[in-house]
Every structure is written in structure tokens, then in C-alpha cells.
mmCIF file of C-alpha atoms and ligand atoms in Angstrom:
data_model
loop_
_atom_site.group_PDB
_atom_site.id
_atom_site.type_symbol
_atom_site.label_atom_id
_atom_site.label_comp_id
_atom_site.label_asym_id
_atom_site.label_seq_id
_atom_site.Cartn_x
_atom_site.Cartn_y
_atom_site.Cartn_z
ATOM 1 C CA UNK A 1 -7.653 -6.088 13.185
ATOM 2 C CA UNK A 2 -7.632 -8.937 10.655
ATOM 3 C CA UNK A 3 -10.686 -7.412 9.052
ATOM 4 C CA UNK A 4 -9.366 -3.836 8.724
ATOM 5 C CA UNK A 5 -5.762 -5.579 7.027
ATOM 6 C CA UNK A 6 -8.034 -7.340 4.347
ATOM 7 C CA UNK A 7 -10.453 -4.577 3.939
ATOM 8 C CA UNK A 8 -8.021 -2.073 3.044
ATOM 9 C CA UNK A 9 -5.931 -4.635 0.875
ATOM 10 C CA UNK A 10 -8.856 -5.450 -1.033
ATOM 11 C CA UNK A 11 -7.785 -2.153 -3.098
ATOM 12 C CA UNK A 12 -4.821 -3.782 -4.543
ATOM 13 C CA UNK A 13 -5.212 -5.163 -8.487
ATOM 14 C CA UNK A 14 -2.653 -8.209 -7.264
ATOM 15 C CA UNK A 15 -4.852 -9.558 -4.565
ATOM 16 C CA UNK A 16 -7.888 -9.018 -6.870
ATOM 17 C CA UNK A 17 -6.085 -10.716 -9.557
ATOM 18 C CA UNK A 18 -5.580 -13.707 -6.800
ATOM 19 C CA UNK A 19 -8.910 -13.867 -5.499
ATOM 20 C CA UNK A 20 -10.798 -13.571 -9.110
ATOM 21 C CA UNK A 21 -8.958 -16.261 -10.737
ATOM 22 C CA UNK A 22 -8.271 -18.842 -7.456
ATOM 23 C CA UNK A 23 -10.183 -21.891 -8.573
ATOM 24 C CA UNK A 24 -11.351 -22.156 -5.072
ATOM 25 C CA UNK A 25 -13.139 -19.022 -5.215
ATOM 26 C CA UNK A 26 -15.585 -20.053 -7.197
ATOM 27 C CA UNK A 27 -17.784 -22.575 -4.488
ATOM 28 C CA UNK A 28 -17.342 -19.803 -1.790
ATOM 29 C CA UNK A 29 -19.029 -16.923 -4.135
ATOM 30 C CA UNK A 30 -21.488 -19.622 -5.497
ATOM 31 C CA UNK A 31 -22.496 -20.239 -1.286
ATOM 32 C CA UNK A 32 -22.809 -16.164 -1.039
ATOM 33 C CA UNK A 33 -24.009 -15.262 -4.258
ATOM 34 C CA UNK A 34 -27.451 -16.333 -6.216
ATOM 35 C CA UNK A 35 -25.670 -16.316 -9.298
ATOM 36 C CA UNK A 36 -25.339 -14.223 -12.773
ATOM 37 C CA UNK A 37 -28.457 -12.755 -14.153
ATOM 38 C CA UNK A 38 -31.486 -11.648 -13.363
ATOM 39 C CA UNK A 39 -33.367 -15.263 -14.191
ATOM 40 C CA UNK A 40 -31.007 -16.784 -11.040
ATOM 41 C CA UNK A 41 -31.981 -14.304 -8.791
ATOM 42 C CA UNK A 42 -35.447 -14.872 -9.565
ATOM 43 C CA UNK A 43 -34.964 -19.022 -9.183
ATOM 44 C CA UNK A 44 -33.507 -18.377 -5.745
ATOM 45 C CA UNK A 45 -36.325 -15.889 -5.391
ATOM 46 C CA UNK A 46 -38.943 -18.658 -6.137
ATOM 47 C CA UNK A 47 -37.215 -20.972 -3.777
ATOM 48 C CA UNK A 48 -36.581 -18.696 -0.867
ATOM 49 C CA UNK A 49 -40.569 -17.805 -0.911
ATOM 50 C CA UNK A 50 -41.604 -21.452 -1.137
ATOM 51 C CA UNK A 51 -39.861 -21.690 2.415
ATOM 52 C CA UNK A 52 -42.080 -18.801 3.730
ATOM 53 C CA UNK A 53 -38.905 -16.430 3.414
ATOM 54 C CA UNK A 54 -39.088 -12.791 2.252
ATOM 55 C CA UNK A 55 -36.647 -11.699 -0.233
ATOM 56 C CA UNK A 56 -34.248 -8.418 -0.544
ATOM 57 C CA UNK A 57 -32.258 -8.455 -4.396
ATOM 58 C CA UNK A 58 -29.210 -6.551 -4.455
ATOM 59 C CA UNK A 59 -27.216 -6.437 -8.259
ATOM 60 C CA UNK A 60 -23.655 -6.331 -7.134
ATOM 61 C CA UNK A 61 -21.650 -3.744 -8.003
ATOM 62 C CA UNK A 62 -20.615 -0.402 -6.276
ATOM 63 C CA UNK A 63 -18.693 2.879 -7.171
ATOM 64 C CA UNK A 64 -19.767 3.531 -10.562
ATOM 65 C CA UNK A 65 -17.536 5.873 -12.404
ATOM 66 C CA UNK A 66 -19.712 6.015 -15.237
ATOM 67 C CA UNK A 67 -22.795 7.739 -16.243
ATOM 68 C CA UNK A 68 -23.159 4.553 -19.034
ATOM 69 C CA UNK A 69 -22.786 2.412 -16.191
ATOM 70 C CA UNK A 70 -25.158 3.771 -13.765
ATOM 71 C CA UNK A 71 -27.720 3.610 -15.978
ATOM 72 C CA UNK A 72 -27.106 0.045 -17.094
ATOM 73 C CA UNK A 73 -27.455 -0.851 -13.372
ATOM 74 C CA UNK A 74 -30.678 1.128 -13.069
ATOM 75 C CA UNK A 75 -32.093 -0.395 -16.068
ATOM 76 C CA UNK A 76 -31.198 -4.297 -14.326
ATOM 77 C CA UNK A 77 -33.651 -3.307 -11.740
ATOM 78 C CA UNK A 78 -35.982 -1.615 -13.738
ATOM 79 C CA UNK A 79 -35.759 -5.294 -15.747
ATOM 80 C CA UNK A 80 -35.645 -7.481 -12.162
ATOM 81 C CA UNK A 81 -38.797 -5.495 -10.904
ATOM 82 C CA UNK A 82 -40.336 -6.446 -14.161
ATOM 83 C CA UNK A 83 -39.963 -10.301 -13.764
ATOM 84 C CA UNK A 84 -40.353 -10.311 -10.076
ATOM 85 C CA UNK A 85 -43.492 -8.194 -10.883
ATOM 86 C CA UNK A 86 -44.727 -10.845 -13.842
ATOM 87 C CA UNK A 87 -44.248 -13.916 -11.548
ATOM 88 C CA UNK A 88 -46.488 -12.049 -8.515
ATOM 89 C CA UNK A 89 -43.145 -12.956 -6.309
ATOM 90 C CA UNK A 90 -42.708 -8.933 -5.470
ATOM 91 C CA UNK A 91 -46.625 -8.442 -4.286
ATOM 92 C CA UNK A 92 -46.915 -6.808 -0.699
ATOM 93 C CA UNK A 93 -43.505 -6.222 -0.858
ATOM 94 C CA UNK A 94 -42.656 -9.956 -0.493
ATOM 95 C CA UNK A 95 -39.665 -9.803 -2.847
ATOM 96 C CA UNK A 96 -38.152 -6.193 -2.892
ATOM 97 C CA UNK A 97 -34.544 -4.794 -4.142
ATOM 98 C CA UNK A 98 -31.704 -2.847 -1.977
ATOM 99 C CA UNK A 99 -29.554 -0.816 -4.023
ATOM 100 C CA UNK A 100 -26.276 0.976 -3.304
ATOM 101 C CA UNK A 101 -26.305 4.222 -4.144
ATOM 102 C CA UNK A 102 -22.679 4.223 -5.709
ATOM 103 C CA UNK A 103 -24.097 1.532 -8.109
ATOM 104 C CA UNK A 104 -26.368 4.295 -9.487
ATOM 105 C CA UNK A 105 -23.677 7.602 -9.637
ATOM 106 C CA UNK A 106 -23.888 8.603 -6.057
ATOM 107 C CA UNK A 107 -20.034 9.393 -6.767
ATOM 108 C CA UNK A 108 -20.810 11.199 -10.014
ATOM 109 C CA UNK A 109 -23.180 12.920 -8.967
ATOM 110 C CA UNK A 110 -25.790 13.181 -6.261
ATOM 111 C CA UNK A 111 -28.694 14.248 -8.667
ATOM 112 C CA UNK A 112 -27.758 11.091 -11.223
ATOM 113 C CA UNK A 113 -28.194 9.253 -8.197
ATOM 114 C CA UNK A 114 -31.697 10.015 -6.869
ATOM 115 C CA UNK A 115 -33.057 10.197 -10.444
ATOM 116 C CA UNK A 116 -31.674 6.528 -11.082
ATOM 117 C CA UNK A 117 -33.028 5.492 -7.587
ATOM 118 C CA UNK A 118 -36.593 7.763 -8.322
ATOM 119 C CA UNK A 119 -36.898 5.466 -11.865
ATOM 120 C CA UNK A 120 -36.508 2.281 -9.565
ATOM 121 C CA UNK A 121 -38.854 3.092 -7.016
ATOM 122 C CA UNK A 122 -41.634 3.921 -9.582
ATOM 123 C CA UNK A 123 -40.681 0.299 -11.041
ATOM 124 C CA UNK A 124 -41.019 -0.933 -7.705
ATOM 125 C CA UNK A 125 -43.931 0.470 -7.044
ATOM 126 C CA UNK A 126 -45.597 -1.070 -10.047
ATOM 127 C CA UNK A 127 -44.566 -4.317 -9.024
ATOM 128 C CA UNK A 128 -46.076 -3.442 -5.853
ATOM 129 C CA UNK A 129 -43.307 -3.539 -3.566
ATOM 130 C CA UNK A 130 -40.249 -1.749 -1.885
ATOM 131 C CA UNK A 131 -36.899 -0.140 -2.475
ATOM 132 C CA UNK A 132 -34.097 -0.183 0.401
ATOM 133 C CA UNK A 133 -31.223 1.494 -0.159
ATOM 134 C CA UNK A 134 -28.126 0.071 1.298
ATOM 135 C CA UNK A 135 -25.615 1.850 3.548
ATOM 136 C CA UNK A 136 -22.127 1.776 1.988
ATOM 137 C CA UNK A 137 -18.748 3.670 3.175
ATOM 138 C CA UNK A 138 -19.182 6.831 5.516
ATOM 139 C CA UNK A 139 -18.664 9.162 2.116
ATOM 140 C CA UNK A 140 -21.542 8.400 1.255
ATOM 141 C CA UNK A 141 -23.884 8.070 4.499
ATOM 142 C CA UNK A 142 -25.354 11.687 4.246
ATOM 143 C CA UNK A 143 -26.203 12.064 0.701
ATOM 144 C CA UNK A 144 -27.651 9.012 0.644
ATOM 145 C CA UNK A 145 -30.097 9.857 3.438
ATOM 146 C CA UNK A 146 -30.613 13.190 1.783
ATOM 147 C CA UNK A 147 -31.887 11.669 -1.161
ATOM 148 C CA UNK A 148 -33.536 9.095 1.107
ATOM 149 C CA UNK A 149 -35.089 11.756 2.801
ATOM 150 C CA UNK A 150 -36.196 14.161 -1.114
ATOM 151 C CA UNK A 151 -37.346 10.825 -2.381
ATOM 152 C CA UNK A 152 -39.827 9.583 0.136
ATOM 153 C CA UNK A 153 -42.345 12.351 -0.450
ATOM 154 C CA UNK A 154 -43.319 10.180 -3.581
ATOM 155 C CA UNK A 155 -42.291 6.991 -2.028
ATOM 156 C CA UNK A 156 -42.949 7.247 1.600
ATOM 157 C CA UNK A 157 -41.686 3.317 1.873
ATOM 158 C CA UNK A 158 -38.246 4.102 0.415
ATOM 159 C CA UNK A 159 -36.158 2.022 3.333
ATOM 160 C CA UNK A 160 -32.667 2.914 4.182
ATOM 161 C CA UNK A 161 -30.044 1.033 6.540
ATOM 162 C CA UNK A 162 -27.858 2.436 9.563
ATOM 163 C CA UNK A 163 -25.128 1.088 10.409
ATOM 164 C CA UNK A 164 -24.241 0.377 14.321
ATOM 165 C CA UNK A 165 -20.642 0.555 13.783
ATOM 166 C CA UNK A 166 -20.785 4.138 13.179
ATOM 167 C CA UNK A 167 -21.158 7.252 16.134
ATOM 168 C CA UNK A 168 -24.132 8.820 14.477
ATOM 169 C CA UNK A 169 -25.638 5.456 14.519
ATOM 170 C CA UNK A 170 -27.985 6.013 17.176
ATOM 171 C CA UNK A 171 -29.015 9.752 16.632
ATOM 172 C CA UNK A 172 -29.998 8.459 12.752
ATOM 173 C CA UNK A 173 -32.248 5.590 14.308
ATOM 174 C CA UNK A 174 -34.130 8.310 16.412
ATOM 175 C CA UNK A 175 -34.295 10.783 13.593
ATOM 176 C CA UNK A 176 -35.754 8.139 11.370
ATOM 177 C CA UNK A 177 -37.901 6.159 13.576
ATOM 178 C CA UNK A 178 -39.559 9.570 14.520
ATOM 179 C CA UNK A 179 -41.086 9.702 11.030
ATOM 180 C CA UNK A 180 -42.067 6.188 10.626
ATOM 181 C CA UNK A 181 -39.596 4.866 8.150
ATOM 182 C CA UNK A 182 -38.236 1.486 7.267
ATOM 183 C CA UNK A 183 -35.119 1.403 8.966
ATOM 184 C CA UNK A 184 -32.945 -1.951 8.187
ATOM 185 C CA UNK A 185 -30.083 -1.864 10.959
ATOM 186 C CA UNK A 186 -26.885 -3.307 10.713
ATOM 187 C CA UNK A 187 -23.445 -3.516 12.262
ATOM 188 C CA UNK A 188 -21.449 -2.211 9.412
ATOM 189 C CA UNK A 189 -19.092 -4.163 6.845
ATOM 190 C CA UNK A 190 -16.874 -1.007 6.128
ATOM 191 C CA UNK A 191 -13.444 0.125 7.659
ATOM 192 C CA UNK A 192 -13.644 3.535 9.346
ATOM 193 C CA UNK A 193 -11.701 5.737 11.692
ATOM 194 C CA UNK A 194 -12.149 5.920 14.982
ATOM 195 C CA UNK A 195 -13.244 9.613 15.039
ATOM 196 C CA UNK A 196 -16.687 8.286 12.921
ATOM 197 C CA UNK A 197 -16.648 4.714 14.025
ATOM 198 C CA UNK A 198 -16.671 2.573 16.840
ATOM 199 C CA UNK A 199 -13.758 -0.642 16.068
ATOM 200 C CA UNK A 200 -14.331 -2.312 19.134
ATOM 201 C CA UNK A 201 -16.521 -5.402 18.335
ATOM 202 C CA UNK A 202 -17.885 -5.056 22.024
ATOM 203 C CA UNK A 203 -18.640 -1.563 21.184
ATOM 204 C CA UNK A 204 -20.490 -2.038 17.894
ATOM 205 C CA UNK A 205 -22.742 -4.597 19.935
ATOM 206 C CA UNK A 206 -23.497 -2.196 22.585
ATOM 207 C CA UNK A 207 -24.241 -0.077 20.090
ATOM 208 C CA UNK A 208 -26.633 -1.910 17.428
ATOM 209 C CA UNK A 209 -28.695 -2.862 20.718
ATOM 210 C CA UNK A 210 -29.135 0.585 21.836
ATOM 211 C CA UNK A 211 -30.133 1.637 18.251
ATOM 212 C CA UNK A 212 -32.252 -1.518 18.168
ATOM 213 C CA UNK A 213 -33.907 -0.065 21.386
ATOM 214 C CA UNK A 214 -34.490 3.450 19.507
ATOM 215 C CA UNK A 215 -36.522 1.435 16.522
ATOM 216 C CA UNK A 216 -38.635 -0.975 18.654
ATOM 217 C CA UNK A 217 -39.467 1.587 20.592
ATOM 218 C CA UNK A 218 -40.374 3.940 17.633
ATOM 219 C CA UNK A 219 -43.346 4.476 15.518
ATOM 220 C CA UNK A 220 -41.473 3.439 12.595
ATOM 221 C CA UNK A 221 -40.646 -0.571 10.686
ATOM 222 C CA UNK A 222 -37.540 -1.615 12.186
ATOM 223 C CA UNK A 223 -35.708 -4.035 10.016
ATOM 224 C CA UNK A 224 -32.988 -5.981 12.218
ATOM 225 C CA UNK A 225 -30.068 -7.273 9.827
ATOM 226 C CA UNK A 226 -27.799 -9.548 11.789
ATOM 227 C CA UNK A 227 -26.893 -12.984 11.901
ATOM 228 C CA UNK A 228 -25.335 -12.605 15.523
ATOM 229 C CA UNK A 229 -27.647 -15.334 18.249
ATOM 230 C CA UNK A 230 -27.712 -12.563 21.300
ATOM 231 C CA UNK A 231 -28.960 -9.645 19.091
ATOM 232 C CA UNK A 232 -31.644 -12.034 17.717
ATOM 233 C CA UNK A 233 -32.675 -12.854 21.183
ATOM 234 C CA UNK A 234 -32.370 -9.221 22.003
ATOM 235 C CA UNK A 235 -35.048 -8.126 19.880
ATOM 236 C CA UNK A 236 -37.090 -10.967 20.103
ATOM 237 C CA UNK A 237 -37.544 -10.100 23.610
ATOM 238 C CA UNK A 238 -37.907 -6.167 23.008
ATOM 239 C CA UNK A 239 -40.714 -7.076 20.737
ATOM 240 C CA UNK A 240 -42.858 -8.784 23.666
ATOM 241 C CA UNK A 241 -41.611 -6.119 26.122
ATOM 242 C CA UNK A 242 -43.197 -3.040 23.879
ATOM 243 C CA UNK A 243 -46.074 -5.250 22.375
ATOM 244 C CA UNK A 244 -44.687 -4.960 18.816
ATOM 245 C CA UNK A 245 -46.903 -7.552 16.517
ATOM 246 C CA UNK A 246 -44.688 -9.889 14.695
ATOM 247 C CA UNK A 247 -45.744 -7.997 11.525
ATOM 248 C CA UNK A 248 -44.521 -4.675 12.841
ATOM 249 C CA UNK A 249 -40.855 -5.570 12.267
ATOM 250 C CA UNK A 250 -38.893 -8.123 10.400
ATOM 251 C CA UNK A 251 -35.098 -9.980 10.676
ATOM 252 C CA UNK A 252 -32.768 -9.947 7.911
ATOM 253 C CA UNK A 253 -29.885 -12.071 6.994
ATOM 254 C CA UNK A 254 -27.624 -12.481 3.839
ATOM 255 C CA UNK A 255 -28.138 -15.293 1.233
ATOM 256 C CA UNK A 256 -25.838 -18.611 2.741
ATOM 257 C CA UNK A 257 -25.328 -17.066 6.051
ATOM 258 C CA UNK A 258 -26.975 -19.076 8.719
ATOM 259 C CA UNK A 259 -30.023 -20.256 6.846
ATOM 260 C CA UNK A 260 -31.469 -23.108 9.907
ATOM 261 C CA UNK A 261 -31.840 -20.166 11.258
ATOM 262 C CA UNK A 262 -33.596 -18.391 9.321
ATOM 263 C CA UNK A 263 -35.767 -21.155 8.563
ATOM 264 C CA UNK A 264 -36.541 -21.539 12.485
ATOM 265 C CA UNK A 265 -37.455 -17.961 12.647
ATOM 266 C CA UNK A 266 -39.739 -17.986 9.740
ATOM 267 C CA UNK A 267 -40.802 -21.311 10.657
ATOM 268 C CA UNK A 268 -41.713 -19.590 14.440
ATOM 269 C CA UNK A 269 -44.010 -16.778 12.973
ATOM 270 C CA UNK A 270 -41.539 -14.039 12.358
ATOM 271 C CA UNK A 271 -41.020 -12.094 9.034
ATOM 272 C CA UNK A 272 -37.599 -12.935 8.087
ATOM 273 C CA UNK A 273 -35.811 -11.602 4.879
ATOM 274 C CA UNK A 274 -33.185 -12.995 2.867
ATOM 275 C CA UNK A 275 -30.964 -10.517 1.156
ATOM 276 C CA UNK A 276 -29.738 -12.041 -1.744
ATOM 277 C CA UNK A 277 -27.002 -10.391 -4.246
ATOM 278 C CA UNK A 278 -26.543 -11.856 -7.501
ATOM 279 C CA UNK A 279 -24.471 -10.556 -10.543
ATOM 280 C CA UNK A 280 -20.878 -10.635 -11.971
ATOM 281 C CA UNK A 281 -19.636 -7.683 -10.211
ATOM 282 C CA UNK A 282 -18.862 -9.804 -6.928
ATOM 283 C CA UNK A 283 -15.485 -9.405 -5.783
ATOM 284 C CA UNK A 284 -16.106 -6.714 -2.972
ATOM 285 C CA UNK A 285 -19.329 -8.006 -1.692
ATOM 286 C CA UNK A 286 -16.955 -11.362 -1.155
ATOM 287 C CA UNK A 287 -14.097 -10.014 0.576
ATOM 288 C CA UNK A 288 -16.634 -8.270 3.049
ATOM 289 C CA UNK A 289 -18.086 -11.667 3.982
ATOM 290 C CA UNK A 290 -14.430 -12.855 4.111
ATOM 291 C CA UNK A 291 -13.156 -10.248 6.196
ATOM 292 C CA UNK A 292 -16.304 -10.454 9.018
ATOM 293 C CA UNK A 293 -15.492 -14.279 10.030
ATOM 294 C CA UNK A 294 -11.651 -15.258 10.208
ATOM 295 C CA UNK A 295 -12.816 -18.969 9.805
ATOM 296 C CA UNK A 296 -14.317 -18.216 6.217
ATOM 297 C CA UNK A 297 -10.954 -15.943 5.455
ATOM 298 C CA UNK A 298 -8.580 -19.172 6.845
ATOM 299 C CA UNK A 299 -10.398 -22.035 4.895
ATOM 300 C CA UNK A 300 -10.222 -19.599 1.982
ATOM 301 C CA UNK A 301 -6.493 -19.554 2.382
ATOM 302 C CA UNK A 302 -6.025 -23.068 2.915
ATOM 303 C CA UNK A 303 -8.168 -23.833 -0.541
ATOM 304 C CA UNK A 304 -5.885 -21.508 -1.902
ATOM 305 C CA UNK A 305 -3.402 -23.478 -0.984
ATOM 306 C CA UNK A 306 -4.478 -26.214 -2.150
ATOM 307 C CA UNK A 307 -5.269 -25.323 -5.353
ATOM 308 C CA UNK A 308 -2.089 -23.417 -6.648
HETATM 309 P P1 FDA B 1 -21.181 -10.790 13.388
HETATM 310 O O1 FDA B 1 -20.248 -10.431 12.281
HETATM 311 O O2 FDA B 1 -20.724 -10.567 14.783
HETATM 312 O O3 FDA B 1 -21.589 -12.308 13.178
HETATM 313 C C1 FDA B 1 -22.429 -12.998 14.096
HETATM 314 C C2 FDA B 1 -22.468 -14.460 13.695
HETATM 315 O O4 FDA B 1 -23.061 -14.580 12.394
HETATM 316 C C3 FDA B 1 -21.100 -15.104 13.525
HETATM 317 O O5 FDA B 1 -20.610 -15.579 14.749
HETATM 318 C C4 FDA B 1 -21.414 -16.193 12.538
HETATM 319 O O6 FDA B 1 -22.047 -17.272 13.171
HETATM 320 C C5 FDA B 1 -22.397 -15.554 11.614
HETATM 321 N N1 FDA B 1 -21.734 -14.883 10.470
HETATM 322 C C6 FDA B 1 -21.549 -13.552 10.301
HETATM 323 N N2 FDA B 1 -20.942 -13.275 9.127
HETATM 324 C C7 FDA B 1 -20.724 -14.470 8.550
HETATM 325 C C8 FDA B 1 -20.135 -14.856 7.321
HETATM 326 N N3 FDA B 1 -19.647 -13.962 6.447
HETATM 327 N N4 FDA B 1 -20.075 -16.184 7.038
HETATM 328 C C9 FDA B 1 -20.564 -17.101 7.899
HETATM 329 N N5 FDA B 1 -21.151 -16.792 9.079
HETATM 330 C C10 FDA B 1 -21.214 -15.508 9.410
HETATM 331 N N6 FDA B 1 -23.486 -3.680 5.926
HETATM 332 C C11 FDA B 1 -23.318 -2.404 5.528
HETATM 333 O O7 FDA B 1 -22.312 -1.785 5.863
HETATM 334 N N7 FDA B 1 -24.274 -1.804 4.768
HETATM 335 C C12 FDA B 1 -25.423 -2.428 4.396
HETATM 336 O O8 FDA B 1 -26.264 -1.833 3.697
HETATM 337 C C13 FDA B 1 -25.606 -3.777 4.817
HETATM 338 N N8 FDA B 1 -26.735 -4.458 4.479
HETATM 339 C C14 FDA B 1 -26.967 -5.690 5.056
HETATM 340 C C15 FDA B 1 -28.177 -6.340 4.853
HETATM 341 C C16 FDA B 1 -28.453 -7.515 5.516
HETATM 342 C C17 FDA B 1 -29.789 -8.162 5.304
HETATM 343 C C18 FDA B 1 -27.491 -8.090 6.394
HETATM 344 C C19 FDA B 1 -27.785 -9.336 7.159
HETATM 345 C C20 FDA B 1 -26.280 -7.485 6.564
HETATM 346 C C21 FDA B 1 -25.992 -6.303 5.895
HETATM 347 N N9 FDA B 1 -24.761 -5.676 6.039
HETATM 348 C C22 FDA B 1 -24.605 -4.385 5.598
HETATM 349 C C23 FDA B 1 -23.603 -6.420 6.632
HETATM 350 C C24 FDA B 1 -23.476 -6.173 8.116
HETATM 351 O O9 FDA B 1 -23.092 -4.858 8.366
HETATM 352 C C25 FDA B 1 -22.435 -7.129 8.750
HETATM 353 O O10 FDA B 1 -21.194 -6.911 8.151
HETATM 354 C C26 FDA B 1 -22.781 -8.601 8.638
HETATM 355 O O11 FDA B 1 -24.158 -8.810 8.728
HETATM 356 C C27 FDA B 1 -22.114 -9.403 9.758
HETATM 357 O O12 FDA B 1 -22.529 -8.908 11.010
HETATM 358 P P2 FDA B 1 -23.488 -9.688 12.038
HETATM 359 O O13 FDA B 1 -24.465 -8.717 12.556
HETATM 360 O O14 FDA B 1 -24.054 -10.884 11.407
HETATM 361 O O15 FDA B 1 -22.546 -10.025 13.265
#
């Protein structure tokens, strides 16, 4: 409930205005995000592989209303792929990028979109590793895995995400499994209806593990974003019980969430990727990490408190 109240306030300039310019906001972003430009994201990069992790780069920023700006965001990747490339950090697909389609005109147009996201996954693919694109508000679900779906007949390892929260959820894992895609599934950060989305937290579980079912059991590379201790355990167990190779599917977690843990799993044989945003456009990336844990949203408020 809490979630859906700051999710949907998020929209207002006042509370933007409060959030950007708290002094306390500051440490909290600097825990979620890796920092401005691309040379921090490729530190943290450097840092993140010396500890045996793997390494997703996302350049915040979402909902483009400009052509200008679409194409500056393209050309940050284009430029990321390039160092990540230089420093052999993206090789095998060690270090790869997830973009949001919106970033790159999905709301302009659908066609800006996929040629953007076509110029990164050649730049990728030079660099010698993979392109993920991220699942954002349900608007935007289908054309993205239309263009998903155009694109991977040059780049067959063009990943996408589902997320559990949502009543297709399941039906997209089996469609996409069935052709052997990279499939990162998650349990959803956006606010949706009821007649597209499940709200009950019990029933977002129940779904992400029968969705995690469809990919483990599936020819494709299931790619298991959460942070949550029973899913983990879930598909840890799935793994041994269809004889999945711990190279056949990875875990994911975001940059500052939980990392003992994802030095444990790394540390136990598993691939385990970090997906780390970095950039100046970080306000709504921050209030989703707010809104998903009520303890991060109260010592927010209580800093804010403090502070003014
Ligand atoms: P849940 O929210 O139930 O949290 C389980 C436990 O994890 C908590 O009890 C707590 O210990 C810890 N935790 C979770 N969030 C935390 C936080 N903010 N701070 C501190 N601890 C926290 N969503 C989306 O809609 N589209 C997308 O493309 C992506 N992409 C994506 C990539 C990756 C790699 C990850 C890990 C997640 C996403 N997400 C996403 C976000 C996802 O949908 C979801 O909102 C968060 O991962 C939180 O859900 P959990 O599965 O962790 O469970």
C-alpha cells in the first residue's frame, strides 16, 4: 500500500524538489548508485570483477521525450561499451549493459527505439558481450518485446526481463524460454492495476516461482533477479532437481542491495551479476528502491528530519 502511495507521488515536482535537494539524500543514492560518469561505472566495474562478480550497467534515465536526448543516451553506451571493451572487463559477456527502452525513444517512437537499441548491440557485440533490455511500466511491455523479438535475428543474445508481478508473467517466460533466450526475471518495481497485475506480495511470490519453474525447466538462460532468501533457495534447489550446470543460469541483484550475499553466492560457484546504475538522472531509480523496503523509506524520513 505504502509502495503504491510513494510510487504514484513520485510524479509530483514538490516531492522531487524535496527528495533532490534533502542533504540526506545524497549517502542513500551514493549506497544505490555507482556514481556520475561513465569512468565510475567502470571503477565499480573493476572492483565488482576483482570479487569474481559479473556486472550489468544501466545509465539512469527513463522516458525520453526527446529525439536529442535519446540519442545522447545511446551514444553513453556506445562510449561505456567502448571503455568496458578497452579494459577487456566486457569479454564473454562478463560486464554487459541493460537499457530501458524509454531511455532510447520507446515513447517517441517505437522505430527510434530499436534503431538506438540495434546501434548498442552492434557496440556490444564488439566489445564482445551482451545487451539486456530492462522491463519498465506495462505501456511499454509489448513493444519492447517486439523489438526484442525483430532485433534478435542479428543479435540472438539480446536479453529481456519479465516481470512476476504482472498476469502475463508466466505465459512470457514460456514463450521465451521456448526459443532459448536470456530471460532475467524479476518481481516488478512498477505500480499497476489489478486487471494486469498481481498487488498481493504473496501473490507476486507465487508467481515469480512458477515463472522461475517455466525457465529452469526451459531450453533457454534464465537470469533470476531477486534479492528475496526463499526465491534464492528456490532456484538453487530447481537447479539440482533438473540438472542445470551452474553455468546454465545466473542470479542477479542491484548494486548495494545485499552484497554478503552476493559475495557467498559467487564465492559458492554460482554466476552472480551485479546490476549497477550510474548517472545523474537518478531520482526515479531511487524512489523505486525506497518504495520496495519501508525501512529504507522510514530512515529516509527520519534523515530528513534531521536535516531540515
Ligand atoms: P523483495 O522486495 O521482496 O525483497 C526481498 C529482500 O531483499 C528484502 O527483505 C530485503 O532484505 C532485500 N531488499 C529488497 N529491496 C531492497 C532495497 N531497496 N534495499 C535494501 N534491501 C532490499 N524491476 C522492473 O520492474 N524492471 C526491471 O527491468 C528490473 N530489473 C532488475 C534487475 C535486477 C538485477 C534486480 C535485482 C532487480 C530488478 N528490478 C526490475 C527490480 C525488481 O523488480 C524488484 O523491485 C526488486 O528487486 C526488489 O524485489 P526482490 O525480488 O528483491 O524482493
Amino acid at each position: 500500500m505504502l509502495r503504491r502511495v510513494l510510487l504514484a507521488a513520485s510524479a509530483s515536482p514538490r516531492l522531487r524538489q524535496l527528495i533532490t535537494t534533502a542533504p540526506a539524500t545524497r549517502a542513500i543514492v551514493d549506497s544505490y548508485v555507482a556514481g556520475e560518469t561513465a569512468a565510475d561505472a567502470v571503477r565499480v566495474t573493476r572492483a565488482l570483477r576483482a570479487a569474481g562478480l559479473l556486472v550489468s550497467l544501466d545509465y539512469l534515465g527513463e522516458d525520453t521525450k526527446e529525439q536529442a536526448q535519446a540519442t545522447a543516451v545511446t551514444d553513453e553506451y556506445v562510449h561505456l561499451l567502448g571503455q568496458l571493451g578497452a579494459e577487456g572487463l566486457a569479454q564473454g559477456g562478463a560486464a554487459e549493459v541493460s537499457v530501458k527502452p524509454t531511455a532510447v525513444g520507446l515513447f517517441l517512437d517505437a522505430s527510434t527505439a530499436a534503431g538506438n537499441i540495434a546501434r548498442i548491440c552492434a557496440a556490444a557485440a564488439e566489445a564482445g558481450t551482451t545487451v539486456t533490455l530492462d522491463a519498465e511500466e506495462y505501456a511499454a511491455i509489448e513493444p519492447t518485446l517486439q523489438i526484442a523479438a525483430k532485433l534478435r535475428a542479428e543479435h540472438p543474445d539480446l536479453g529481456c526481463v519479465v516481470q512476476a508481478s504482472l498476469r502475463r508473467a508466466e505465459a512470457d517466460c514460456r514463450a521465451l524460454a521456448a526459443h532459448g533466450v536470456r530471460v532475467r526475471l524479476c518481481k516488478g518495481a512498477y505500480s499497476e492495476p489489478e486487471s494486469v497485475a498481481f498487488t498481493a506480495r504473496r501473490e507476486v511470490d507465487q508467481s515469480y516461482a512458477r515463472c522461475l519453474r517455466a525457465l529452469m525447466n526451459g531450453p533457454g538462460y534464465p537470469m533470476l533477479a531477486t534479492h528475496d532468501p526463499r526465491l534464492i533457495q528456490i532456484t538453487g534447489s530447481l537447479a539440482h532437481l533438473t540438472g542445470r550446470a551452474p553455468d546454465s543460469f545466473e542470479y542477479q541483484m542491484l548494486y548495494g542491495i545485499r552484497p554478503a550475499e552476493q559475495r557467498r553466492l559467487a564465492n559458492a560457484g554460482a554466476r552472480m551479476r551485479v546490476y549497477v546504475p550510474y548517472g545523474g538522472d537518478w531520482y526515479a531509480y531511487l524512489v523505486r528502491r525506497l518504495a520496495e523496503r519501508p525501512a529504507n523509506l522510514a530512515f529516509f524520513l527520519r534523515s530528513l528530519g534531521r536535516n531540515s
